[in-house]
Short mmCIF file of C-alpha atoms in Angstrom, two decimals:
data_model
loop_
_atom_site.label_atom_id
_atom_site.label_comp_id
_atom_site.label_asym_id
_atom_site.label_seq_id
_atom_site.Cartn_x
_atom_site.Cartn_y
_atom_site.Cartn_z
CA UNK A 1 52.92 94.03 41.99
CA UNK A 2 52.46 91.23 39.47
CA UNK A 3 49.52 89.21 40.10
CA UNK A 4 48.11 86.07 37.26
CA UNK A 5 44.43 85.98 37.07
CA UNK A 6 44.43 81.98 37.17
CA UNK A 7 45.80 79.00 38.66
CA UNK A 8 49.21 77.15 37.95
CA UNK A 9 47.97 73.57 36.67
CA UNK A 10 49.17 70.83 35.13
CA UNK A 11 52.51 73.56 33.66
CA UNK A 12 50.58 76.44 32.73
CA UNK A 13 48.29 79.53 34.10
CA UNK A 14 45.00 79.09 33.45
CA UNK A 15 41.50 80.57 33.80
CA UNK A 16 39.75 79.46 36.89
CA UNK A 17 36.57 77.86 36.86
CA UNK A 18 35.64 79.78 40.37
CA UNK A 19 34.17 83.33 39.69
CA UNK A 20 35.19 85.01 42.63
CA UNK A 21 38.31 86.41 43.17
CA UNK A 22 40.62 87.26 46.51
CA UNK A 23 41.79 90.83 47.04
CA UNK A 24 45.42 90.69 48.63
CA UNK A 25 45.06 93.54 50.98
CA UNK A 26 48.50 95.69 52.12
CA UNK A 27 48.72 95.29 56.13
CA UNK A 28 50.41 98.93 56.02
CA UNK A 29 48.07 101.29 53.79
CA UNK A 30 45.12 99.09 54.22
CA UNK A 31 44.44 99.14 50.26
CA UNK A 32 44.05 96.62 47.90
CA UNK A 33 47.16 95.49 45.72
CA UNK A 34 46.39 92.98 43.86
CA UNK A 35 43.79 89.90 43.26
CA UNK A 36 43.57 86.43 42.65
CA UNK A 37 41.68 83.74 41.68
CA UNK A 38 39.34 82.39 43.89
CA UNK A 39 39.42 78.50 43.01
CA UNK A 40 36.95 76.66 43.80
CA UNK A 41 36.38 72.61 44.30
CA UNK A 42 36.76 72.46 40.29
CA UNK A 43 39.75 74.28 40.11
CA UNK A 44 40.67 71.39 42.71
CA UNK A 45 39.66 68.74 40.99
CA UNK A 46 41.64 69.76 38.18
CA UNK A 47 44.79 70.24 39.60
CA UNK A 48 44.62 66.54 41.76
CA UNK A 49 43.84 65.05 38.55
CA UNK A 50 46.88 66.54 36.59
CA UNK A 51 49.27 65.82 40.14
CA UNK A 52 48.02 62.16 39.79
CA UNK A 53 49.15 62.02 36.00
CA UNK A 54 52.01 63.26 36.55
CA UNK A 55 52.67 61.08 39.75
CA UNK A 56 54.06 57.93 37.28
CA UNK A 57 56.73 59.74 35.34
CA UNK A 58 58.47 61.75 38.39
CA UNK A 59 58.05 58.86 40.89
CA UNK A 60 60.21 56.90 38.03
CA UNK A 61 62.55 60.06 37.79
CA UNK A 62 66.03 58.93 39.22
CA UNK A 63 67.00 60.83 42.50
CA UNK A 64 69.94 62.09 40.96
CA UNK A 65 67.66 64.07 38.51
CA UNK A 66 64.54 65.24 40.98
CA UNK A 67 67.98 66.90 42.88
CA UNK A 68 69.06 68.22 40.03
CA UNK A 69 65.23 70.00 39.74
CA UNK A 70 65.71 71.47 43.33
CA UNK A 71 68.75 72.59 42.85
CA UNK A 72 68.19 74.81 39.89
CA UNK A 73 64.82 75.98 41.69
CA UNK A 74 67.24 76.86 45.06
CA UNK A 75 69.20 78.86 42.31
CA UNK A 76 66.02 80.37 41.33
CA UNK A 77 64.68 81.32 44.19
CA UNK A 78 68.35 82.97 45.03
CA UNK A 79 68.25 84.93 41.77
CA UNK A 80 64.88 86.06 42.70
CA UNK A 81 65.79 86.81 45.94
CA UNK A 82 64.66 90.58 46.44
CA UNK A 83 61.81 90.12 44.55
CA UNK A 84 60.85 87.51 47.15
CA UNK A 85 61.26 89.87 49.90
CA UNK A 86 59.27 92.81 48.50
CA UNK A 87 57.00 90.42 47.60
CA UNK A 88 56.11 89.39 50.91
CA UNK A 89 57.02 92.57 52.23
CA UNK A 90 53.93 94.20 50.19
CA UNK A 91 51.51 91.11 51.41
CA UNK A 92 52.50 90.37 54.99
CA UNK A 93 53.53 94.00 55.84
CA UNK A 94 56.91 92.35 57.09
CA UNK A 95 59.78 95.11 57.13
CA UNK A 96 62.23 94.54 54.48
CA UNK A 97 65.17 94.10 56.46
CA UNK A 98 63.14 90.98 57.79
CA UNK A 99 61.72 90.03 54.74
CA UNK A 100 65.51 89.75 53.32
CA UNK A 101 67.28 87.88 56.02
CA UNK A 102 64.47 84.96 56.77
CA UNK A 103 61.41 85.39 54.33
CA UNK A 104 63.48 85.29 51.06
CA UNK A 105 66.75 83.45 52.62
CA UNK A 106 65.53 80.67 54.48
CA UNK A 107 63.75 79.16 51.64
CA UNK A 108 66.68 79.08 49.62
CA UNK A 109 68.67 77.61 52.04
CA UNK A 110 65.82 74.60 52.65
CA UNK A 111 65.39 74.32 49.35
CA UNK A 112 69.18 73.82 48.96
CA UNK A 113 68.82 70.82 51.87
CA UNK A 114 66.64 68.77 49.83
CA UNK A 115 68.41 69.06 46.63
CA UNK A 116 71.32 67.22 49.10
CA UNK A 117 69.34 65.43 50.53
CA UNK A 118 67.25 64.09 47.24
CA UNK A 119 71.00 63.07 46.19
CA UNK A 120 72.23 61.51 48.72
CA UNK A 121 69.08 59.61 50.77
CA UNK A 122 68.84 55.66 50.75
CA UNK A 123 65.95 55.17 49.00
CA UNK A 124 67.13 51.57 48.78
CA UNK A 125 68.29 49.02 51.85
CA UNK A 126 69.61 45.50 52.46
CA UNK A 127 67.62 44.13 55.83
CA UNK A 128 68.51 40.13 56.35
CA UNK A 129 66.92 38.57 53.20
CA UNK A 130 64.98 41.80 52.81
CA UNK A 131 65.26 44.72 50.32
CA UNK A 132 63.79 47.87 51.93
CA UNK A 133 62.67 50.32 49.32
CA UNK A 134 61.23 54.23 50.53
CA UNK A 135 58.45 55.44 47.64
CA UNK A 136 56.54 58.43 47.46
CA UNK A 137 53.54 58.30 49.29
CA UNK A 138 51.79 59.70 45.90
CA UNK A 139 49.48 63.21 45.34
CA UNK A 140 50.29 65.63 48.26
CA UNK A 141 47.44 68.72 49.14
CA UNK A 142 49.87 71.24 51.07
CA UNK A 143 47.83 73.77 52.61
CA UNK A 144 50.08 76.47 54.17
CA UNK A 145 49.78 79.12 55.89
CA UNK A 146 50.16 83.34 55.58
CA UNK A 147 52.70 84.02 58.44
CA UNK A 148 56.10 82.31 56.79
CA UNK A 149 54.73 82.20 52.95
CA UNK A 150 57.32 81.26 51.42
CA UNK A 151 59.38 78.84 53.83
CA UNK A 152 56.18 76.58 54.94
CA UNK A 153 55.41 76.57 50.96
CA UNK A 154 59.35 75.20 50.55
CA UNK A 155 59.58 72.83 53.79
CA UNK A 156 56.35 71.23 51.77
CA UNK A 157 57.08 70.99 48.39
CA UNK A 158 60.72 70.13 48.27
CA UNK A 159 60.72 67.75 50.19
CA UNK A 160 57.73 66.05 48.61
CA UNK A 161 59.53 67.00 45.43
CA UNK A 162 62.39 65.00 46.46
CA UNK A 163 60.35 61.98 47.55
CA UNK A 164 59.05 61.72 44.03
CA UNK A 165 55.68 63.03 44.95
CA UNK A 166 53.35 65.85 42.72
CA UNK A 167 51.95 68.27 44.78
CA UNK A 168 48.71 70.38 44.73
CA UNK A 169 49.17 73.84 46.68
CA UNK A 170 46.61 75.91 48.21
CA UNK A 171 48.01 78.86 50.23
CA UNK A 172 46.50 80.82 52.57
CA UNK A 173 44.64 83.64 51.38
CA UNK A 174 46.48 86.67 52.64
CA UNK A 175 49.46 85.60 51.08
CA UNK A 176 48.78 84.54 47.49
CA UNK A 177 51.54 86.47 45.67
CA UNK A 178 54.66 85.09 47.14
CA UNK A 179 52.88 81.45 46.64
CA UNK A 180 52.39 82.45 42.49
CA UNK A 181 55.67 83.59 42.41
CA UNK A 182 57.07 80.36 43.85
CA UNK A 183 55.28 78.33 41.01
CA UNK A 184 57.44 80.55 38.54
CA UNK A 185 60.20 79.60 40.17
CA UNK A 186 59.27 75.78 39.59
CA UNK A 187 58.21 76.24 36.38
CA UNK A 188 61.90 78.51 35.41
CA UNK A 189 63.31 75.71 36.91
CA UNK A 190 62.52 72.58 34.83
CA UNK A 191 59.84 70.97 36.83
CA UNK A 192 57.99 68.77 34.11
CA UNK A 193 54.08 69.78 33.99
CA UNK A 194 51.97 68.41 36.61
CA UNK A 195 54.50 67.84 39.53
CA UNK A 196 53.25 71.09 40.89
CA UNK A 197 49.81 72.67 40.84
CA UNK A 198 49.00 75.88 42.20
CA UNK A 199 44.88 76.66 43.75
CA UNK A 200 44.27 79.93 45.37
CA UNK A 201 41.35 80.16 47.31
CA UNK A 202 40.02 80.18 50.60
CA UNK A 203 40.16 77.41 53.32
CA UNK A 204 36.80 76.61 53.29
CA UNK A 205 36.32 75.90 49.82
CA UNK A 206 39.18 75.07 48.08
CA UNK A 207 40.88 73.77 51.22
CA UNK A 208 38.06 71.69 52.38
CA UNK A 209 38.33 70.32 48.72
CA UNK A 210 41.51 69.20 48.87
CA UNK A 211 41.42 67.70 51.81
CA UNK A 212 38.57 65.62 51.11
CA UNK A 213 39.47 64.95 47.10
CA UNK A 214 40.01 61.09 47.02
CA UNK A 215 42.64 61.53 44.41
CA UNK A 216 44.82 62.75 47.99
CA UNK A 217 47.40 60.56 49.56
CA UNK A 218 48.80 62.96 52.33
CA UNK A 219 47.48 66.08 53.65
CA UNK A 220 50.16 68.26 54.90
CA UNK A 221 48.87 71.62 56.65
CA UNK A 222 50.30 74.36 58.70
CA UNK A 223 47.80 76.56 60.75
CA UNK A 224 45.46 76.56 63.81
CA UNK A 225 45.33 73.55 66.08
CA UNK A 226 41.30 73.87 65.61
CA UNK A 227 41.31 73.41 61.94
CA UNK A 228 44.07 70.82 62.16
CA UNK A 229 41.53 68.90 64.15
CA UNK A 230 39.43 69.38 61.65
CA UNK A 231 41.66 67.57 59.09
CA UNK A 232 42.51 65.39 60.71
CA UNK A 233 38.92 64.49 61.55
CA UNK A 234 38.00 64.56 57.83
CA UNK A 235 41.23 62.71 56.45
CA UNK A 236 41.17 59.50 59.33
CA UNK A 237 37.57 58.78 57.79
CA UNK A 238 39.28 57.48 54.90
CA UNK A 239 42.44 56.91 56.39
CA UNK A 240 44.56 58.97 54.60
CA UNK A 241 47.73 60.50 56.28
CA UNK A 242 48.18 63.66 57.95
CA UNK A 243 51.11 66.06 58.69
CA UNK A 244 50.50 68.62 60.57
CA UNK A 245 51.99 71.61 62.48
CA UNK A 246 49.74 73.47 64.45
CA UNK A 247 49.74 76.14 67.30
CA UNK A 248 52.05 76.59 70.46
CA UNK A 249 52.53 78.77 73.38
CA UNK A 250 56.18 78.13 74.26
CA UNK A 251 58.33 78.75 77.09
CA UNK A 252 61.29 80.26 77.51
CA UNK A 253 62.78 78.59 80.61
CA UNK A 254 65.60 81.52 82.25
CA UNK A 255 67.30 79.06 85.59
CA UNK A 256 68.80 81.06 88.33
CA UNK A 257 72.71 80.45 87.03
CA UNK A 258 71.77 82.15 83.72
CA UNK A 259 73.02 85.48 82.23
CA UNK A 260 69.60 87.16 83.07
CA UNK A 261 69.94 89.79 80.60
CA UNK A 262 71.28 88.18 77.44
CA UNK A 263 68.18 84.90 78.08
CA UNK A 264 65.76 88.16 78.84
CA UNK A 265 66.74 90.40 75.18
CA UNK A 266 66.55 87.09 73.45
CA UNK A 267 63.37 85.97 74.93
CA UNK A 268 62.21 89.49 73.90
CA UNK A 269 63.64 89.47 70.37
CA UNK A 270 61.97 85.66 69.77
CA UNK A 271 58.60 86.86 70.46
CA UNK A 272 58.75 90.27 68.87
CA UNK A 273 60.00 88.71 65.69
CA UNK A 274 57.66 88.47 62.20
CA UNK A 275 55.14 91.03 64.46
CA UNK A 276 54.56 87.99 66.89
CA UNK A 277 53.17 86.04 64.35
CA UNK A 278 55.47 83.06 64.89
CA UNK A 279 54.12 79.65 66.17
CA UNK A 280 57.61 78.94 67.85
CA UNK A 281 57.62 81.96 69.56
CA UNK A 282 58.76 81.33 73.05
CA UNK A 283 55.56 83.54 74.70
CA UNK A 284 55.81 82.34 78.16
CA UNK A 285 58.90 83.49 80.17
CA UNK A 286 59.31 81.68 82.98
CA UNK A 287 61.94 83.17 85.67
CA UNK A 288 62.91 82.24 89.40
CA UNK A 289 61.46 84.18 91.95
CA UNK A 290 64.29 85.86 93.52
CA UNK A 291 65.31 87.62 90.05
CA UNK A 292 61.82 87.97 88.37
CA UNK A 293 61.44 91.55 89.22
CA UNK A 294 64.28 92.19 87.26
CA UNK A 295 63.43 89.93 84.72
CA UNK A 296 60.23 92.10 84.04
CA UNK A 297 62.18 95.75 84.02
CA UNK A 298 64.39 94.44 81.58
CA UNK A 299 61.88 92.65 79.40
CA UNK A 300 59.86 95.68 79.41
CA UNK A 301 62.93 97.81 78.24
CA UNK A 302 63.63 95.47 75.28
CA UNK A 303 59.73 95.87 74.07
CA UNK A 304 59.96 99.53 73.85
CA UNK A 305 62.70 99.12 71.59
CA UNK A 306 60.34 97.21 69.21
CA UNK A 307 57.97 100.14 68.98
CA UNK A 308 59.22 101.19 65.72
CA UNK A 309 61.21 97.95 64.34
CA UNK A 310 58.04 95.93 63.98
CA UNK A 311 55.50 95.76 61.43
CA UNK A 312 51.87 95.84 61.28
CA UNK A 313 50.06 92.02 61.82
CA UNK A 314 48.70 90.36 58.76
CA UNK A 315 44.98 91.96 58.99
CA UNK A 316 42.25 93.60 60.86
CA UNK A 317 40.92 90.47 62.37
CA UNK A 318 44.04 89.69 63.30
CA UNK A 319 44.79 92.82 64.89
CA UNK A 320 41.38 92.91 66.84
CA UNK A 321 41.90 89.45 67.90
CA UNK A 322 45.53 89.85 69.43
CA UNK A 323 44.02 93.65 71.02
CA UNK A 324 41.26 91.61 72.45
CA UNK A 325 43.87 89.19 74.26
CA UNK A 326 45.64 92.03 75.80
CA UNK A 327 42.17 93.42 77.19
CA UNK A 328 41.75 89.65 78.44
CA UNK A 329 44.92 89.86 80.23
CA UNK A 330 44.55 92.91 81.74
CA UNK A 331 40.76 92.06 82.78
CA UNK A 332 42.32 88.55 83.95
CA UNK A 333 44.47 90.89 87.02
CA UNK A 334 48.11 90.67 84.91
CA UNK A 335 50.27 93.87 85.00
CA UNK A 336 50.63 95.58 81.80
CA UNK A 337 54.62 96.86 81.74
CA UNK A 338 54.61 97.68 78.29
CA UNK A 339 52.73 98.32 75.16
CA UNK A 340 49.07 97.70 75.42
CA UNK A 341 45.42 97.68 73.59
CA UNK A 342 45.75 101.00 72.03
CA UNK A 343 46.77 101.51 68.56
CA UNK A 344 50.40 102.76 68.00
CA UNK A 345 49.31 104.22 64.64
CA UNK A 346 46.73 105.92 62.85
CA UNK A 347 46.64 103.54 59.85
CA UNK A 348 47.82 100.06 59.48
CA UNK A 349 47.15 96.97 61.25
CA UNK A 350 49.69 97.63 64.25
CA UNK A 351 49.81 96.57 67.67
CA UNK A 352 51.71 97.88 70.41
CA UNK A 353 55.20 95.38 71.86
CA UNK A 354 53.52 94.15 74.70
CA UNK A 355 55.01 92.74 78.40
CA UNK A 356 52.62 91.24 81.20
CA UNK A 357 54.22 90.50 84.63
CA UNK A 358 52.30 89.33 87.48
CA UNK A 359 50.96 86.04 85.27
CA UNK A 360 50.00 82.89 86.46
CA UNK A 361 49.85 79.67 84.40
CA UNK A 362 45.99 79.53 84.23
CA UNK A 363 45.02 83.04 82.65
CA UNK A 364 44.60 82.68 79.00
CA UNK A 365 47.43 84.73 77.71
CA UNK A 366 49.39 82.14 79.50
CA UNK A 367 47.52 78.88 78.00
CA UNK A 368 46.28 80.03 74.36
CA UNK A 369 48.35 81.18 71.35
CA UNK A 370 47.76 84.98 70.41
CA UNK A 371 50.01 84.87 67.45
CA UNK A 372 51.24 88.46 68.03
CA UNK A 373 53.85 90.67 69.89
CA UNK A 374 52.83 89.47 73.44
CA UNK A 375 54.99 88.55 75.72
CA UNK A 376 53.70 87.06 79.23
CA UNK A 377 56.54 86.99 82.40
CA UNK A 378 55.52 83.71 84.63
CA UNK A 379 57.18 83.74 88.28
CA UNK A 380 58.11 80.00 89.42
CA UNK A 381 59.77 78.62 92.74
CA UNK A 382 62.16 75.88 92.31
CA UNK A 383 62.94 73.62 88.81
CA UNK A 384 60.37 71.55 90.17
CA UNK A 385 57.72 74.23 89.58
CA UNK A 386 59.45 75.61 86.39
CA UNK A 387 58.67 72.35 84.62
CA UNK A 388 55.08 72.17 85.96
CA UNK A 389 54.82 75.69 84.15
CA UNK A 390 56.19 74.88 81.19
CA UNK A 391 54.57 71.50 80.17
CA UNK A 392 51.33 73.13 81.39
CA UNK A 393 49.23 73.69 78.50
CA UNK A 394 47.79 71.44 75.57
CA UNK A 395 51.27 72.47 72.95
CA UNK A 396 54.77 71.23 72.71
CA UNK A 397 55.97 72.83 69.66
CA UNK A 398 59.35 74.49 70.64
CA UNK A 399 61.10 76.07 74.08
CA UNK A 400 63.92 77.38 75.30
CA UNK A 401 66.22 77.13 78.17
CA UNK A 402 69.01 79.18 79.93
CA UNK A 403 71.76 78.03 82.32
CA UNK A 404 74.89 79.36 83.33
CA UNK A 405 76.47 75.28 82.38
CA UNK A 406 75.09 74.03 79.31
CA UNK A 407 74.39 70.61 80.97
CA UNK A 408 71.80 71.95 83.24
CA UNK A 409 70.24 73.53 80.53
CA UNK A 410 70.39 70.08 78.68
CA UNK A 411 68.58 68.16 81.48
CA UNK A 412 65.98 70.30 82.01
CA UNK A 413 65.23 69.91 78.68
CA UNK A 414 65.35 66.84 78.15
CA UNK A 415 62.45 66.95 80.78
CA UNK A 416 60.42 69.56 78.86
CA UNK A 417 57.19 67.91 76.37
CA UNK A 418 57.73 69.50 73.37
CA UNK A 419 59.28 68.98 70.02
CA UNK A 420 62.21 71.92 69.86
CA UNK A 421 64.92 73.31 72.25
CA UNK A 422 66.63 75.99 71.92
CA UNK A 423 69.87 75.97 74.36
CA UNK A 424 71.25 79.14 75.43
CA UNK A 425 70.27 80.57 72.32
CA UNK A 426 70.84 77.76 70.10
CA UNK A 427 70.86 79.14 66.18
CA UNK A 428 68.19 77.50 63.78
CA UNK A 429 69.36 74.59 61.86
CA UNK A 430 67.14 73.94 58.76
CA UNK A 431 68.36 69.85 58.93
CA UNK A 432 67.13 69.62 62.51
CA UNK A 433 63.65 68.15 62.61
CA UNK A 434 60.82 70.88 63.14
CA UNK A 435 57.25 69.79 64.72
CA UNK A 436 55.45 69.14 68.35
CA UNK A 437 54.27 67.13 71.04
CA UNK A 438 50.52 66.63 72.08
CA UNK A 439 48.32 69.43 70.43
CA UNK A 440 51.52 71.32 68.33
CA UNK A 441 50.57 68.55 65.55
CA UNK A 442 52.00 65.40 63.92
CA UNK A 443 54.82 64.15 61.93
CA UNK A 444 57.95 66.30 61.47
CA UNK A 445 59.43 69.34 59.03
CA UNK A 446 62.94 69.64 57.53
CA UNK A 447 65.95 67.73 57.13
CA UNK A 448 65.60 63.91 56.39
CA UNK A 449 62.62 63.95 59.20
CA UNK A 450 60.82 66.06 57.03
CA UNK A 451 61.38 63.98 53.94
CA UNK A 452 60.67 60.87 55.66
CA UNK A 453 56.76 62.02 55.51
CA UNK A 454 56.54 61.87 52.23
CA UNK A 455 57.09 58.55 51.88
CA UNK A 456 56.06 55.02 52.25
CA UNK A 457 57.71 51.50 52.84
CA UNK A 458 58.02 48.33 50.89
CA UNK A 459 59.64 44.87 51.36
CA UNK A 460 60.99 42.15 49.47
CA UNK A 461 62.16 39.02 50.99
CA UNK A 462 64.96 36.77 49.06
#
């Protein structure tokens, strides 16, 4: 596994000025596979300063040509393609199946969407005796996180990219190789010195440093809702703007006219998906009293299926923390129906498919995100008391809802407080606007929502 010993600034690799280095740890043997640079506020410093000198020049580029840049990194990145997926496959412990058909695809195909979109966006509008221009906002820090490496590093850059913004990227720390290989696919691809600059290092030092560098126009950051708060806290001190996508705990609303089994195997399949480790995932299913017993023998035969399909989580703490939920539950009076605390393997950082019936809205593996295969079954009485349920806790990220007529469905979630609906199953549209309500964060993701982030307004009046 090919691994640089430096950072990716201002067009090249080159040493770090931090000593200390990361080891990238394999979630499936447990050993070490490769290291990285551990940058440091330096190593920071240096790559907002060559972002900010390259901001003129590519904020002057034409759209036409900044599209042209994204689409011969989308070809890139498709060329590259397996290499992507055994990439993360090696770091995240993903299986490659999964690693194929949404780590290394999904990318591409956002990627692809800005490229369009860089084309084709009105930068430039008539308004009365006003001309409306869109600019970059300037230097972007995008701090991103280990669970999707490669697709929250693309639903960042490109469309910052497209904006006519430079970017400084620190990823997180589990993850480092898929992020290095990314800047050699900006680099193969044309991107002049300077637009991108790559910082490993950990969140508390070269994370902190970037969001707190002054040379910083936008933070964008994908992770816990505590450390959002964090940033947040840090950046409104000198008012500079925030996106950010934090945590959720979503449900998966199953109404009474539903096909029970096909809402129950897809509920299952959401939250088993990436090991759990998806902030979307729709963890709370919430089904009608008078078929929830049935509900919870058929989620609990869809888990067991997962035994073997799934890979490990990320990383030990990870794997202790999502255990120690499952204890929590069980300790809090749920009903364990499948999977459980115990290790399913002798090596690896695994944890068991996991089903809880007998939940009620108030334990904590119904309120707090556990980012991993566990799946709690919530029994409500009417709609009423369905939609108490599900706009019960401090997210809004993303939901689901089941209906046997699609308008139902629709209403009810129109009701729901959050930011994404799936609809009988609804299939992921990378131009439909990503991003939550309340505590799930601020600003959007993807499509011309996304891009919109990354930049500012300005009027002239005739």
């Amino acid at each position: 596994m090919k691994a640089h010993d430096g950072i990716y600034l201002d067009g090249a690799w080159r040493p770090a000025a931090g000593r200390d280095v990361i080891e990238v740890v394999d979630p499936v043997g447990e050993q070490v596979i490769a290291r990285v640079p551990a940058g440091d506020a330096v190593d920071v410093d240096a790559a907002v300063r060559a972002a900010r000198a390259a901001l003129p020049g590519w904020a002057a580029t034409p759209p036409a040509e900044r599209a042209a840049r994204l689409t011969a990194l989308r070809d890139v990145l498709a060329a590259r393609k397996d290499e992507i997926a055994e990439t993360v496959t090696a770091e995240l412990g993903s299986p490659l199946a999964f690693s194929q058909a949404v780590h290394a695809a999904v990318p591409i195909a956002v990627a692809g969407s800005y490229a369009e979109l860089a084309a084709t966006h009105p930068f430039e509008e008539k308004v009365g005796n006003s001309t409306v221009f869109q600019e970059p906002i300037g230097v972007v820090g995008a701090i991103t996180p280990w669970n999707y490496p490669l697709h929250q590093i693309v639903a960042k850059v490109a469309p910052a990219l497209a904006a006519g913004c430079t970017v400084v990227l620190k990823p997180a720390e589990d993850t480092p190789l898929t992020a290095q290989l990314f800047a050699e696919a900006v680099h193969e691809a044309g991107v002049p010195a300077g637009v991108l600059n790559l910082v490993t290092g950990l969140g508390a030092v070269a994370g902190q440093a970037l969001v707190e560098h002054p040379g910083v126009d936008l933070v964008s950051f994908t992770g816990s809702t505590a450390v959002g708060r964090r940033i947040a806290a840090t950046a409104g001190a000198a008012v500079k703007k925030v996106a950010l996508e934090l945590g959720g705990k979503s449900a998966n609303v199953i109404l009474p006219s539903a096909d029970l089994a096909r809402a129950v195997n897809v509920g299952v399949a959401n939250v088993m998906s990436n090991s759990g480790q998806t902030c979307s995932a729709w963890t709370r299913m919430l089904v009608h009293r008078d078929r929830y017993d049935e509900a919870v023998e058929l989620a609990a035969a869809a888990a067991a299926k997962y035994a073997d399909r799934i890979g490990p989580v990320v990383n030990a703490a990870q794997r202790d923390r999502v255990r120690g939920y499952i204890e929590k539950g069980v300790a809090e009076g749920a009903r364990l129906v499948a999977g459980g605390a115990e290790s399913p393997r002798e090596q690896g950082y695994f944890v068991s498919p996991t089903v809880f019936a007998d939940v009620t809205p108030g334990m904590a593996i119904a309120q707090e995100e556990i980012f991993g295969p566990v799946l709690s079954v919530l029994r409500y009485e009417d709609e009423e008391d369905a939609l108490r349920i599900a706009n019960g806790t401090v997210y809004g990220l993303a939901g689901a809802v089941w209906a046997g007529d699609e308008a139902e469905a629709v209403a009810f979630a129109r009701r729901m407080e959050t930011g994404q609906v799936d609809i009988n199953g609804g299939r992921f549209n990378p131009l439909a606007p990503f991003g939550g309500y309340k505590q799930s964060g601020v600003g959007r993701e993807l499509g011309a929502h996304g891009l919109a982030e990354y930049l500012q307004t300005k009027s002239l009046q005739f």
